[in-house]
């Protein structure tokens, strides 16, 4: 990731983001493969509005990684272990540390998403599970919103 901590700090502080917590059904469909995992990294956890609560309650250990200091402070206030995402998208965790990871709505913001996927692969133990979600820009309402911007 580039040095965008300040940009994302302002974003999270603004309250202008629109999101809601995932329904149980959507959580199970999207991230259900992580339920019961021992150690799960949330890469780009943000303020945890969409899936942090159900994920952290369904795994033994939830780890939060983010570029934004504001988001890291929020995660720490909730009792989560946090990790600052470094300049090159790295996270200060040893190889094979986690048996699960999620990277939701993050890759589309990066200059080098492949480097992030490689970093997540490094962090995952053999047989670990990675869940990635990316917005469907082909969805007509998203196209209209982009056009109007």
XYZ file of C-alpha atoms in Angstrom:
149
model
C 0.000 0.000 0.000
C 1.138 3.525 -0.513
C 1.422 6.006 2.326
C -2.319 6.622 2.480
C -2.883 6.364 6.229
C -3.890 10.021 6.446
C -6.368 9.680 3.594
C -8.090 6.739 5.245
C -7.947 8.384 8.678
C -9.909 11.309 7.212
C -12.319 8.927 5.490
C -13.145 7.014 8.679
C -13.372 10.198 10.754
C -15.738 11.819 8.243
C -18.538 9.340 8.770
C -19.370 9.723 5.070
C -18.947 6.036 4.276
C -22.139 4.115 3.744
C -22.198 0.576 5.059
C -24.248 -1.772 7.166
C -23.521 -4.995 8.994
C -23.816 -8.102 6.890
C -26.857 -10.232 7.566
C -26.149 -13.659 9.065
C -27.108 -15.231 5.745
C -24.718 -13.025 3.757
C -21.931 -13.536 6.315
C -22.368 -17.312 6.125
C -22.394 -17.243 2.311
C -19.423 -14.886 2.003
C -17.157 -15.704 4.948
C -18.664 -18.826 6.483
C -15.574 -20.854 5.543
C -13.726 -18.919 8.271
C -16.098 -19.960 11.072
C -14.247 -21.990 13.691
C -10.776 -21.040 12.442
C -8.100 -20.538 15.093
C -6.429 -17.300 13.946
C -7.956 -15.050 11.297
C -6.447 -11.857 9.901
C -8.797 -9.124 8.685
C -6.627 -7.294 6.130
C -8.039 -3.783 5.710
C -10.435 -4.074 8.656
C -11.555 -0.450 8.511
C -13.914 0.455 11.329
C -15.424 -3.018 11.334
C -18.914 -1.996 10.306
C -19.841 -4.822 7.958
C -18.630 -8.194 9.251
C -16.201 -7.636 12.161
C -18.663 -8.548 14.915
C -19.888 -11.857 13.459
C -16.385 -12.830 12.308
C -14.681 -12.038 15.611
C -17.368 -13.995 17.465
C -17.015 -17.059 15.236
C -13.221 -17.528 15.322
C -10.857 -18.174 18.208
C -8.600 -15.178 17.521
C -9.418 -12.190 15.314
C -6.499 -10.003 14.168
C -7.085 -6.576 12.626
C -4.745 -5.067 10.010
C -5.179 -1.606 8.546
C -3.300 1.425 7.155
C -5.471 3.886 9.071
C -4.394 4.764 12.616
C -8.000 5.765 13.377
C -9.235 2.291 12.408
C -6.444 0.605 14.376
C -7.313 2.596 17.498
C -10.960 1.595 17.040
C -10.025 -2.096 16.738
C -7.760 -1.873 19.797
C -10.599 -0.286 21.782
C -12.648 -3.400 20.984
C -9.890 -5.606 22.415
C -8.457 -6.868 19.121
C -4.774 -7.358 18.396
C -3.842 -4.921 15.620
C -1.195 -4.684 12.929
C -0.237 -1.670 10.835
C -0.143 -2.468 7.127
C 3.263 -1.327 5.875
C 4.279 0.690 2.833
C 4.466 -2.369 0.587
C 1.309 -3.966 1.952
C 3.224 -6.048 4.454
C 2.002 -7.091 7.883
C 4.443 -7.808 10.709
C 3.423 -11.438 11.218
C 5.584 -14.539 10.790
C 5.015 -16.903 7.868
C 2.126 -19.315 8.354
C 0.718 -17.458 11.378
C -2.974 -17.595 10.456
C -5.217 -20.354 9.207
C -7.701 -17.843 7.825
C -7.760 -14.346 6.362
C -10.284 -11.967 4.869
C -9.628 -9.075 2.520
C -12.971 -7.452 1.804
C -13.404 -4.452 -0.495
C -9.667 -3.668 -0.342
C -7.914 -4.900 -3.489
C -9.678 -2.397 -5.745
C -7.955 0.422 -3.805
C -4.405 -0.853 -4.317
C -1.761 -0.123 -6.945
C -0.375 -3.644 -6.605
C -3.101 -6.045 -5.448
C -0.967 -9.052 -6.402
C 1.625 -8.040 -3.772
C -1.125 -8.026 -1.154
C -2.380 -11.455 -2.182
C 1.196 -12.767 -1.995
C 1.548 -11.255 1.498
C -1.686 -12.906 2.621
C -0.486 -16.207 1.164
C 2.739 -15.837 3.164
C 0.813 -15.245 6.377
C -1.500 -18.212 5.836
C -0.544 -21.638 7.117
C -0.674 -24.553 4.654
C -4.327 -25.280 3.946
C -5.346 -21.862 5.255
C -8.416 -20.156 3.826
C -8.473 -16.712 2.206
C -11.740 -14.878 1.548
C -11.565 -11.943 -0.870
C -14.496 -9.771 -1.866
C -14.396 -7.112 -4.558
C -17.306 -4.870 -5.539
C -19.104 -5.791 -8.736
C -18.613 -2.625 -10.762
C -20.742 -4.154 -13.499
C -23.787 -3.862 -11.221
C -25.928 -1.150 -12.824
C -26.477 1.001 -9.681
C -22.675 1.177 -9.130
C -22.147 2.271 -12.729
C -24.758 4.990 -12.355
C -23.192 6.173 -9.108
C -19.754 6.342 -10.790
C -21.242 8.255 -13.727
C -22.857 10.782 -11.391
C -19.582 11.399 -9.557
